[in-house]
Amino acid sequence: MTSAVPKPENAGAGRTAIADTRKAYVNLRSGPGTNYRDIGDVRDKSLVIYYPDTRNNDGWVWVEQNGVGGWVHTGYVAFEDVISQPTTSTRPTPYDNAVALWHWKGSSVPYSTIDQFAAAVKAVAPNVTQVWVKVSDGPNWMGEYDEGDLAINGPQDVDRWVQVLNTYGLQFHAWGVPTGEDINAEADIIAAVCNRPGVRSMILDVEPYVGFWRAGPEPIRPFMMRIRQMLPDRFHIGMSMDPRPWHYNSIFPDEWLPFINSIHPQVYWHTFQNTPEEALQMAYDTWSSYGLPMIPALQGDAPLDEQDAAHTLATKRYGAKGLSWWRFGVIPHYSVVNRPVTIDVSPAAPQEEPTGNFAEEVIVFPGGDGFRSGSYTGRDEFQRFTGTWGWEVYYTTTEPQRSKVWAEWKTELPTSGTYQISVFVPARNATTSNARYKIHGIKGTDTEVIVEIDQWRHHNQWVSLGIFELVKGAPNAGKVFLNDVTFESGRLIAFDAVRFRRIVTSPTSGNTGTTTPTTPSEPGQPTIIDGVFVADGFDSPVGTAAERAGDRVWPAGWRDASPFAQLYFIGTPRETYHTGADLNFGKGPYDDLGVPVYSAASGVVIFQATLNVWGNVTIIRHDPLYTPTGKVVYTRYGHMQNVRVKVGDRVQRGQLIAEIGSGGGRYIPHLHFDVVTSTVLETKPGDWPGKDLARLLKHYADPLQFILDHRPAR
């Protein structure tokens, strides 16, 4: 490689900007050319400082991020200057320059007292200054659905919360769900809360779903007038909502407007199955004309790099003066959540690189090891079907009071530690709004934690139950229990897979000394650094062991019949850009039928099922590349047969995963192989950009070039 080229002396002033990359990331190099060493990556929608005066005739420009400086090519990245003023209303709010955490109810977090709760918040996110606590649901205090020290049954409990939070430097903000069942009773509870000393604001959660406002437009003004008459004139009331445009009119926004001071759109891109950029644009396009300050509520259980993008876009593109995160108890990583909210950014203080990874992962499937179920009627009350992701799912009708079935998921934990426990919600036969999962064996507690999940709002996705400290070998550690009592009649409740993921947070630089990077004991074994599995490089998914270790990416005799980003089926309705490589072997059309397929790198299988058109598809989420904060990529393998792996399996580089097939007879045998640099396959396993070339280049990489650039050391 050519010697490094430092930052020019006449670089001029740096400008803080959002990096808009053509792909999920762009290489940062030690000099202005591809012949210089790759020294890091600039992620899409991350914050950088770039120096326009350094741009040379070939399009290379000097960029700094996270304390590292280098060169990027402007053909692969554009720079969007951050705003210096908010784009929405400039009226002051209690949330300006603040980071807030939503709290639902005490039984959904593994803490017995308010003091433990507050101490935990400050330990994981010292920059959080506000906690938004749910106080009411319809005409009832939240204690009607909760118990213990954290339950709120009246003004005296609000006072306890305020007092304890204040000792930790945390403000108390209330939120509630108005339903319109009894507007006088609901208004009286809300007013009673808002009149307590130390309560800074009230946020009303107004959504077009079962269990939320269902009284129509007429009672809204009488309800809000009653509240306002009982409150000081300047008391701040916010409104939170599902911000997708098709829900706008269904909550009657004009009726609420005279009484509301701010809005808090629920920008839950992972639940909506889109991207942070799409979800935020939808929220601002729909609600910016409402004329009130907008404080986005961001999704706390989304992948870390998506949280990073959402924070940057919300504050630097849209000028959000504050942020909140839904919700404490399900957030696995806090490096982004803990980031302060500022409009002005100093080039001398670049944003901290997000850190945090999942280590071991165990999935318990219905009917598989660790799963037990039964009925109280003496009959088999479950019905079964094969879900979209390929495994069997149990379901039955819901019961309002008396249970007829039960199910239990339990695993032998790999080790003690902090675990995210998630449940999979299938696309069908899951219409309950109140599946009540019970988690047992949490460290420091001798009671179960109940977490309610609205299955109806989720489709084909993992939903976090929360983050829990679990001790290997402790009685019932991590056991999850579910029955069919949801207090509803005539709905369906699904009993699907449960996933246990251990969380590891890595230091931002250097080794702590508590762990040592391990040398692979044999080819294909991943390195472990600071407790995190790390990929040591990528190989071809086909060929013998010697060929995969050779200089050629595609071994001799193999050809790519449909290269990356090439148009094929030209002139037909199926015309599209190819997302990866179609790998064929030999001269005859069936020479590669049954040929082995290997994992390109170490990682975890996140999808394995038969998809329409594709046939058998396997998706692997690979370990961070080289370091715990390295890039995480995904590979997708299509049209296979005799698959050897299942969802949740950890695989090594070079491990046999399947054989080349014909997609159930739809194709001449070949391996379709993708390298994906974003998280799009987490929620869309069959993703296909079609003729949208920009989207293809954003999410997918040329498999040949990617592997060539990231070969393991031999």
PDB file of C-alpha atoms in Angstrom, residues 424-634:
ATOM      1  CA  PHE A 424     -41.415 -13.980  17.619  1.00  0.00           C
ATOM      2  CA  VAL A 425     -44.862 -12.859  16.487  1.00  0.00           C
ATOM      3  CA  PRO A 426     -46.071 -14.585  13.295  1.00  0.00           C
ATOM      4  CA  ALA A 427     -47.904 -12.918  10.425  1.00  0.00           C
ATOM      5  CA  ARG A 428     -51.175 -14.767  11.060  1.00  0.00           C
ATOM      6  CA  ASN A 429     -53.189 -16.321  13.883  1.00  0.00           C
ATOM      7  CA  ALA A 430     -51.949 -13.630  16.306  1.00  0.00           C
ATOM      8  CA  THR A 431     -54.685 -11.037  16.852  1.00  0.00           C
ATOM      9  CA  THR A 432     -54.608 -10.561  20.618  1.00  0.00           C
ATOM     10  CA  SER A 433     -53.665  -7.147  21.945  1.00  0.00           C
ATOM     11  CA  ASN A 434     -52.695  -8.516  25.355  1.00  0.00           C
ATOM     12  CA  ALA A 435     -50.452 -11.595  25.292  1.00  0.00           C
ATOM     13  CA  ARG A 436     -49.126 -11.748  28.872  1.00  0.00           C
ATOM     14  CA  TYR A 437     -45.641 -13.297  28.932  1.00  0.00           C
ATOM     15  CA  LYS A 438     -44.233 -14.159  32.354  1.00  0.00           C
ATOM     16  CA  ILE A 439     -40.437 -14.203  32.855  1.00  0.00           C
ATOM     17  CA  HIS A 440     -39.022 -16.167  35.779  1.00  0.00           C
ATOM     18  CA  GLY A 441     -35.649 -16.485  37.476  1.00  0.00           C
ATOM     19  CA  ILE A 442     -34.435 -12.884  37.116  1.00  0.00           C
ATOM     20  CA  LYS A 443     -31.445 -12.059  39.304  1.00  0.00           C
ATOM     21  CA  GLY A 444     -32.411 -10.208  42.465  1.00  0.00           C
ATOM     22  CA  THR A 445     -36.121 -11.049  42.270  1.00  0.00           C
ATOM     23  CA  ASP A 446     -38.142 -13.992  43.483  1.00  0.00           C
ATOM     24  CA  THR A 447     -41.283 -13.124  41.533  1.00  0.00           C
ATOM     25  CA  GLU A 448     -42.227 -13.291  37.884  1.00  0.00           C
ATOM     26  CA  VAL A 449     -42.150 -10.249  35.598  1.00  0.00           C
ATOM     27  CA  ILE A 450     -45.207  -9.911  33.357  1.00  0.00           C
ATOM     28  CA  VAL A 451     -44.775  -8.240  29.975  1.00  0.00           C
ATOM     29  CA  GLU A 452     -47.808  -7.615  27.783  1.00  0.00           C
ATOM     30  CA  ILE A 453     -47.333  -7.711  24.005  1.00  0.00           C
ATOM     31  CA  ASP A 454     -49.847  -6.513  21.437  1.00  0.00           C
ATOM     32  CA  GLN A 455     -49.403  -9.320  18.918  1.00  0.00           C
ATOM     33  CA  TRP A 456     -51.887  -7.694  16.554  1.00  0.00           C
ATOM     34  CA  ARG A 457     -49.479  -4.804  15.875  1.00  0.00           C
ATOM     35  CA  HIS A 458     -46.509  -7.013  14.937  1.00  0.00           C
ATOM     36  CA  HIS A 459     -46.065  -9.285  11.944  1.00  0.00           C
ATOM     37  CA  ASN A 460     -43.209 -11.687  11.258  1.00  0.00           C
ATOM     38  CA  GLN A 461     -40.800 -10.021  13.658  1.00  0.00           C
ATOM     39  CA  TRP A 462     -38.992 -10.402  16.935  1.00  0.00           C
ATOM     40  CA  VAL A 463     -40.388  -8.276  19.769  1.00  0.00           C
ATOM     41  CA  SER A 464     -38.289  -7.634  22.863  1.00  0.00           C
ATOM     42  CA  LEU A 465     -39.763  -8.556  26.249  1.00  0.00           C
ATOM     43  CA  GLY A 466     -36.938  -6.770  28.016  1.00  0.00           C
ATOM     44  CA  ILE A 467     -33.362  -6.878  29.293  1.00  0.00           C
ATOM     45  CA  PHE A 468     -32.716  -9.090  32.306  1.00  0.00           C
ATOM     46  CA  GLU A 469     -29.823 -10.228  34.482  1.00  0.00           C
ATOM     47  CA  LEU A 470     -29.819 -14.039  34.486  1.00  0.00           C
ATOM     48  CA  VAL A 471     -27.613 -16.432  36.433  1.00  0.00           C
ATOM     49  CA  LYS A 472     -26.621 -19.702  34.813  1.00  0.00           C
ATOM     50  CA  GLY A 473     -27.817 -22.626  36.918  1.00  0.00           C
ATOM     51  CA  ALA A 474     -30.248 -20.596  39.026  1.00  0.00           C
ATOM     52  CA  PRO A 475     -33.740 -22.127  39.366  1.00  0.00           C
ATOM     53  CA  ASN A 476     -35.943 -21.226  36.365  1.00  0.00           C
ATOM     54  CA  ALA A 477     -33.378 -18.688  35.099  1.00  0.00           C
ATOM     55  CA  GLY A 478     -34.932 -17.104  32.038  1.00  0.00           C
ATOM     56  CA  LYS A 479     -37.994 -19.329  31.877  1.00  0.00           C
ATOM     57  CA  VAL A 480     -40.831 -17.742  29.871  1.00  0.00           C
ATOM     58  CA  PHE A 481     -44.439 -18.786  30.480  1.00  0.00           C
ATOM     59  CA  LEU A 482     -47.572 -17.900  28.519  1.00  0.00           C
ATOM     60  CA  ASN A 483     -51.217 -18.927  28.715  1.00  0.00           C
ATOM     61  CA  ASP A 484     -54.309 -17.924  26.773  1.00  0.00           C
ATOM     62  CA  VAL A 485     -55.868 -15.532  29.320  1.00  0.00           C
ATOM     63  CA  THR A 486     -55.823 -12.067  27.720  1.00  0.00           C
ATOM     64  CA  PHE A 487     -59.150 -10.707  29.106  1.00  0.00           C
ATOM     65  CA  GLU A 488     -60.474 -10.841  25.515  1.00  0.00           C
ATOM     66  CA  SER A 489     -62.899 -13.131  23.701  1.00  0.00           C
ATOM     67  CA  GLY A 490     -62.795 -14.278  20.123  1.00  0.00           C
ATOM     68  CA  ARG A 491     -59.179 -13.357  19.331  1.00  0.00           C
ATOM     69  CA  LEU A 492     -56.199 -15.578  18.551  1.00  0.00           C
ATOM     70  CA  ILE A 493     -52.981 -15.874  20.545  1.00  0.00           C
ATOM     71  CA  ALA A 494     -49.805 -17.349  19.028  1.00  0.00           C
ATOM     72  CA  PHE A 495     -47.216 -19.374  20.937  1.00  0.00           C
ATOM     73  CA  ASP A 496     -44.123 -18.870  18.787  1.00  0.00           C
ATOM     74  CA  ALA A 497     -40.353 -18.975  19.327  1.00  0.00           C
ATOM     75  CA  VAL A 498     -38.485 -17.293  22.204  1.00  0.00           C
ATOM     76  CA  ARG A 499     -34.936 -15.976  21.768  1.00  0.00           C
ATOM     77  CA  PHE A 500     -32.284 -15.396  24.453  1.00  0.00           C
ATOM     78  CA  ARG A 501     -29.384 -13.100  23.429  1.00  0.00           C
ATOM     79  CA  ARG A 502     -26.517 -12.253  25.755  1.00  0.00           C
ATOM     80  CA  ILE A 503     -25.471  -8.593  25.557  1.00  0.00           C
ATOM     81  CA  VAL A 504     -21.841  -7.527  25.623  1.00  0.00           C
ATOM     82  CA  THR A 505     -20.746  -3.893  25.655  1.00  0.00           C
ATOM     83  CA  SER A 506     -17.179  -3.313  24.480  1.00  0.00           C
ATOM     84  CA  PRO A 507     -14.776  -0.488  25.353  1.00  0.00           C
ATOM     85  CA  THR A 508     -14.561   2.191  22.684  1.00  0.00           C
ATOM     86  CA  SER A 509     -10.826   1.892  22.265  1.00  0.00           C
ATOM     87  CA  GLY A 510      -8.120  -0.522  23.177  1.00  0.00           C
ATOM     88  CA  ASN A 511      -8.371  -3.649  25.257  1.00  0.00           C
ATOM     89  CA  THR A 512      -9.484  -3.420  28.848  1.00  0.00           C
ATOM     90  CA  GLY A 513      -7.001  -6.007  30.017  1.00  0.00           C
ATOM     91  CA  THR A 514      -9.813  -8.174  31.354  1.00  0.00           C
ATOM     92  CA  THR A 515      -9.937 -10.177  28.161  1.00  0.00           C
ATOM     93  CA  THR A 516      -7.454 -11.095  25.489  1.00  0.00           C
ATOM     94  CA  PRO A 517      -8.131 -11.562  21.796  1.00  0.00           C
ATOM     95  CA  THR A 518      -8.031 -15.268  21.092  1.00  0.00           C
ATOM     96  CA  THR A 519      -6.208 -16.787  18.154  1.00  0.00           C
ATOM     97  CA  PRO A 520      -8.404 -19.089  16.058  1.00  0.00           C
ATOM     98  CA  SER A 521      -7.706 -22.657  17.088  1.00  0.00           C
ATOM     99  CA  GLU A 522      -8.429 -23.905  13.575  1.00  0.00           C
ATOM    100  CA  PRO A 523      -9.448 -22.373  10.242  1.00  0.00           C
ATOM    101  CA  GLY A 524     -12.919 -20.887  10.422  1.00  0.00           C
ATOM    102  CA  GLN A 525     -12.968 -20.415  14.189  1.00  0.00           C
ATOM    103  CA  PRO A 526     -14.008 -16.843  15.085  1.00  0.00           C
ATOM    104  CA  THR A 527     -11.852 -14.639  17.231  1.00  0.00           C
ATOM    105  CA  ILE A 528     -13.311 -13.449  20.540  1.00  0.00           C
ATOM    106  CA  ILE A 529     -12.383  -9.930  21.663  1.00  0.00           C
ATOM    107  CA  ASP A 530     -13.786  -8.430  24.882  1.00  0.00           C
ATOM    108  CA  GLY A 531     -16.330 -11.243  24.958  1.00  0.00           C
ATOM    109  CA  VAL A 532     -17.609 -10.527  21.438  1.00  0.00           C
ATOM    110  CA  PHE A 533     -17.407 -12.980  18.550  1.00  0.00           C
ATOM    111  CA  VAL A 534     -15.488 -11.290  15.746  1.00  0.00           C
ATOM    112  CA  ALA A 535     -15.279 -12.413  12.119  1.00  0.00           C
ATOM    113  CA  ASP A 536     -11.712 -12.869  10.883  1.00  0.00           C
ATOM    114  CA  GLY A 537     -12.643 -12.400   7.214  1.00  0.00           C
ATOM    115  CA  PHE A 538     -14.763 -13.728   4.350  1.00  0.00           C
ATOM    116  CA  ASP A 539     -14.288 -16.588   1.898  1.00  0.00           C
ATOM    117  CA  SER A 540     -16.157 -17.875  -1.114  1.00  0.00           C
ATOM    118  CA  PRO A 541     -19.237 -19.959  -0.220  1.00  0.00           C
ATOM    119  CA  VAL A 542     -18.237 -22.634  -2.750  1.00  0.00           C
ATOM    120  CA  GLY A 543     -15.153 -24.700  -3.595  1.00  0.00           C
ATOM    121  CA  THR A 544     -12.880 -27.039  -1.684  1.00  0.00           C
ATOM    122  CA  ALA A 545     -11.102 -25.866   1.462  1.00  0.00           C
ATOM    123  CA  ALA A 546      -7.892 -25.340  -0.516  1.00  0.00           C
ATOM    124  CA  GLU A 547      -9.742 -23.402  -3.226  1.00  0.00           C
ATOM    125  CA  ARG A 548     -11.538 -21.179  -0.715  1.00  0.00           C
ATOM    126  CA  ALA A 549      -8.153 -20.328   0.810  1.00  0.00           C
ATOM    127  CA  GLY A 550      -6.632 -19.593  -2.578  1.00  0.00           C
ATOM    128  CA  ASP A 551      -6.064 -16.332  -4.401  1.00  0.00           C
ATOM    129  CA  ARG A 552      -9.196 -16.576  -6.569  1.00  0.00           C
ATOM    130  CA  VAL A 553     -12.508 -15.624  -4.964  1.00  0.00           C
ATOM    131  CA  TRP A 554     -14.557 -17.819  -7.309  1.00  0.00           C
ATOM    132  CA  PRO A 555     -12.534 -21.051  -7.652  1.00  0.00           C
ATOM    133  CA  ALA A 556     -11.534 -22.486 -11.011  1.00  0.00           C
ATOM    134  CA  GLY A 557     -14.501 -23.963 -12.856  1.00  0.00           C
ATOM    135  CA  TRP A 558     -16.982 -21.588 -11.181  1.00  0.00           C
ATOM    136  CA  ARG A 559     -18.571 -18.657 -12.984  1.00  0.00           C
ATOM    137  CA  ASP A 560     -20.989 -15.902 -12.019  1.00  0.00           C
ATOM    138  CA  ALA A 561     -23.873 -16.182 -14.475  1.00  0.00           C
ATOM    139  CA  SER A 562     -25.601 -12.986 -13.252  1.00  0.00           C
ATOM    140  CA  PRO A 563     -23.104 -10.531 -11.763  1.00  0.00           C
ATOM    141  CA  PHE A 564     -23.957  -7.914  -9.175  1.00  0.00           C
ATOM    142  CA  ALA A 565     -26.116  -4.950 -10.300  1.00  0.00           C
ATOM    143  CA  GLN A 566     -26.456  -6.367 -13.817  1.00  0.00           C
ATOM    144  CA  LEU A 567     -29.829  -6.106 -15.536  1.00  0.00           C
ATOM    145  CA  TYR A 568     -31.333  -9.443 -16.450  1.00  0.00           C
ATOM    146  CA  PHE A 569     -34.641 -10.681 -17.863  1.00  0.00           C
ATOM    147  CA  ILE A 570     -34.204  -7.612 -20.073  1.00  0.00           C
ATOM    148  CA  GLY A 571     -37.295  -6.567 -21.972  1.00  0.00           C
ATOM    149  CA  THR A 572     -39.694  -8.613 -19.820  1.00  0.00           C
ATOM    150  CA  PRO A 573     -41.943  -7.662 -16.892  1.00  0.00           C
ATOM    151  CA  ARG A 574     -39.348  -9.384 -14.655  1.00  0.00           C
ATOM    152  CA  GLU A 575     -36.527  -7.056 -15.717  1.00  0.00           C
ATOM    153  CA  THR A 576     -34.499  -6.245 -12.612  1.00  0.00           C
ATOM    154  CA  TYR A 577     -31.029  -5.567 -11.255  1.00  0.00           C
ATOM    155  CA  HIS A 578     -29.334  -8.584  -9.723  1.00  0.00           C
ATOM    156  CA  THR A 579     -28.626  -8.298  -5.991  1.00  0.00           C
ATOM    157  CA  GLY A 580     -25.639 -10.650  -5.825  1.00  0.00           C
ATOM    158  CA  ALA A 581     -23.938 -13.497  -7.667  1.00  0.00           C
ATOM    159  CA  ASP A 582     -25.436 -16.571  -9.378  1.00  0.00           C
ATOM    160  CA  LEU A 583     -22.678 -19.160  -8.986  1.00  0.00           C
ATOM    161  CA  ASN A 584     -22.526 -22.081 -11.454  1.00  0.00           C
ATOM    162  CA  PHE A 585     -20.007 -24.893 -11.753  1.00  0.00           C
ATOM    163  CA  GLY A 586     -19.020 -27.016 -14.718  1.00  0.00           C
ATOM    164  CA  LYS A 587     -20.201 -27.100 -18.303  1.00  0.00           C
ATOM    165  CA  GLY A 588     -23.482 -28.945 -17.960  1.00  0.00           C
ATOM    166  CA  PRO A 589     -26.639 -27.398 -16.473  1.00  0.00           C
ATOM    167  CA  TYR A 590     -26.763 -29.936 -13.629  1.00  0.00           C
ATOM    168  CA  ASP A 591     -23.071 -30.274 -12.821  1.00  0.00           C
ATOM    169  CA  ASP A 592     -23.428 -28.284  -9.596  1.00  0.00           C
ATOM    170  CA  LEU A 593     -26.598 -29.926  -8.259  1.00  0.00           C
ATOM    171  CA  GLY A 594     -25.798 -31.160  -4.741  1.00  0.00           C
ATOM    172  CA  VAL A 595     -22.427 -29.348  -4.544  1.00  0.00           C
ATOM    173  CA  PRO A 596     -21.666 -28.172  -0.960  1.00  0.00           C
ATOM    174  CA  VAL A 597     -22.348 -24.577   0.168  1.00  0.00           C
ATOM    175  CA  TYR A 598     -20.322 -23.093   3.020  1.00  0.00           C
ATOM    176  CA  SER A 599     -20.757 -20.121   5.334  1.00  0.00           C
ATOM    177  CA  ALA A 600     -18.683 -17.209   4.046  1.00  0.00           C
ATOM    178  CA  ALA A 601     -17.766 -16.068   7.586  1.00  0.00           C
ATOM    179  CA  SER A 602     -18.617 -16.691  11.221  1.00  0.00           C
ATOM    180  CA  GLY A 603     -22.003 -15.603  12.510  1.00  0.00           C
ATOM    181  CA  VAL A 604     -25.527 -16.665  13.459  1.00  0.00           C
ATOM    182  CA  VAL A 605     -28.298 -18.006  11.228  1.00  0.00           C
ATOM    183  CA  ILE A 606     -31.217 -15.569  11.485  1.00  0.00           C
ATOM    184  CA  PHE A 607     -33.458 -17.021   8.764  1.00  0.00           C
ATOM    185  CA  GLN A 608     -33.990 -20.430   7.202  1.00  0.00           C
ATOM    186  CA  ALA A 609     -37.162 -21.229   5.302  1.00  0.00           C
ATOM    187  CA  THR A 610     -38.687 -21.832   1.904  1.00  0.00           C
ATOM    188  CA  LEU A 611     -39.807 -18.626   0.204  1.00  0.00           C
ATOM    189  CA  ASN A 612     -42.024 -18.312  -2.840  1.00  0.00           C
ATOM    190  CA  VAL A 613     -39.911 -18.059  -5.997  1.00  0.00           C
ATOM    191  CA  TRP A 614     -36.665 -18.520  -4.078  1.00  0.00           C
ATOM    192  CA  GLY A 615     -36.998 -22.039  -2.702  1.00  0.00           C
ATOM    193  CA  ASN A 616     -34.788 -22.672   0.359  1.00  0.00           C
ATOM    194  CA  VAL A 617     -33.144 -19.511   1.700  1.00  0.00           C
ATOM    195  CA  THR A 618     -30.602 -19.175   4.514  1.00  0.00           C
ATOM    196  CA  ILE A 619     -29.538 -15.791   5.944  1.00  0.00           C
ATOM    197  CA  ILE A 620     -26.551 -15.359   8.247  1.00  0.00           C
ATOM    198  CA  ARG A 621     -25.872 -12.277  10.355  1.00  0.00           C
ATOM    199  CA  HIS A 622     -22.094 -12.235  10.529  1.00  0.00           C
ATOM    200  CA  ASP A 623     -20.008 -11.228  13.494  1.00  0.00           C
ATOM    201  CA  PRO A 624     -18.461  -7.725  13.503  1.00  0.00           C
ATOM    202  CA  LEU A 625     -15.535  -7.701  11.114  1.00  0.00           C
ATOM    203  CA  TYR A 626     -12.111  -7.824  12.814  1.00  0.00           C
ATOM    204  CA  THR A 627     -13.088  -5.803  15.937  1.00  0.00           C
ATOM    205  CA  PRO A 628     -16.152  -5.579  18.228  1.00  0.00           C
ATOM    206  CA  THR A 629     -17.079  -2.267  16.557  1.00  0.00           C
ATOM    207  CA  GLY A 630     -16.414  -3.507  13.029  1.00  0.00           C
ATOM    208  CA  LYS A 631     -18.986  -3.625  10.251  1.00  0.00           C
ATOM    209  CA  VAL A 632     -21.764  -6.217  10.565  1.00  0.00           C
ATOM    210  CA  VAL A 633     -22.894  -7.664   7.261  1.00  0.00           C
ATOM    211  CA  TYR A 634     -25.372 -10.339   6.206  1.00  0.00           C
TER     212      TYR A 634
END
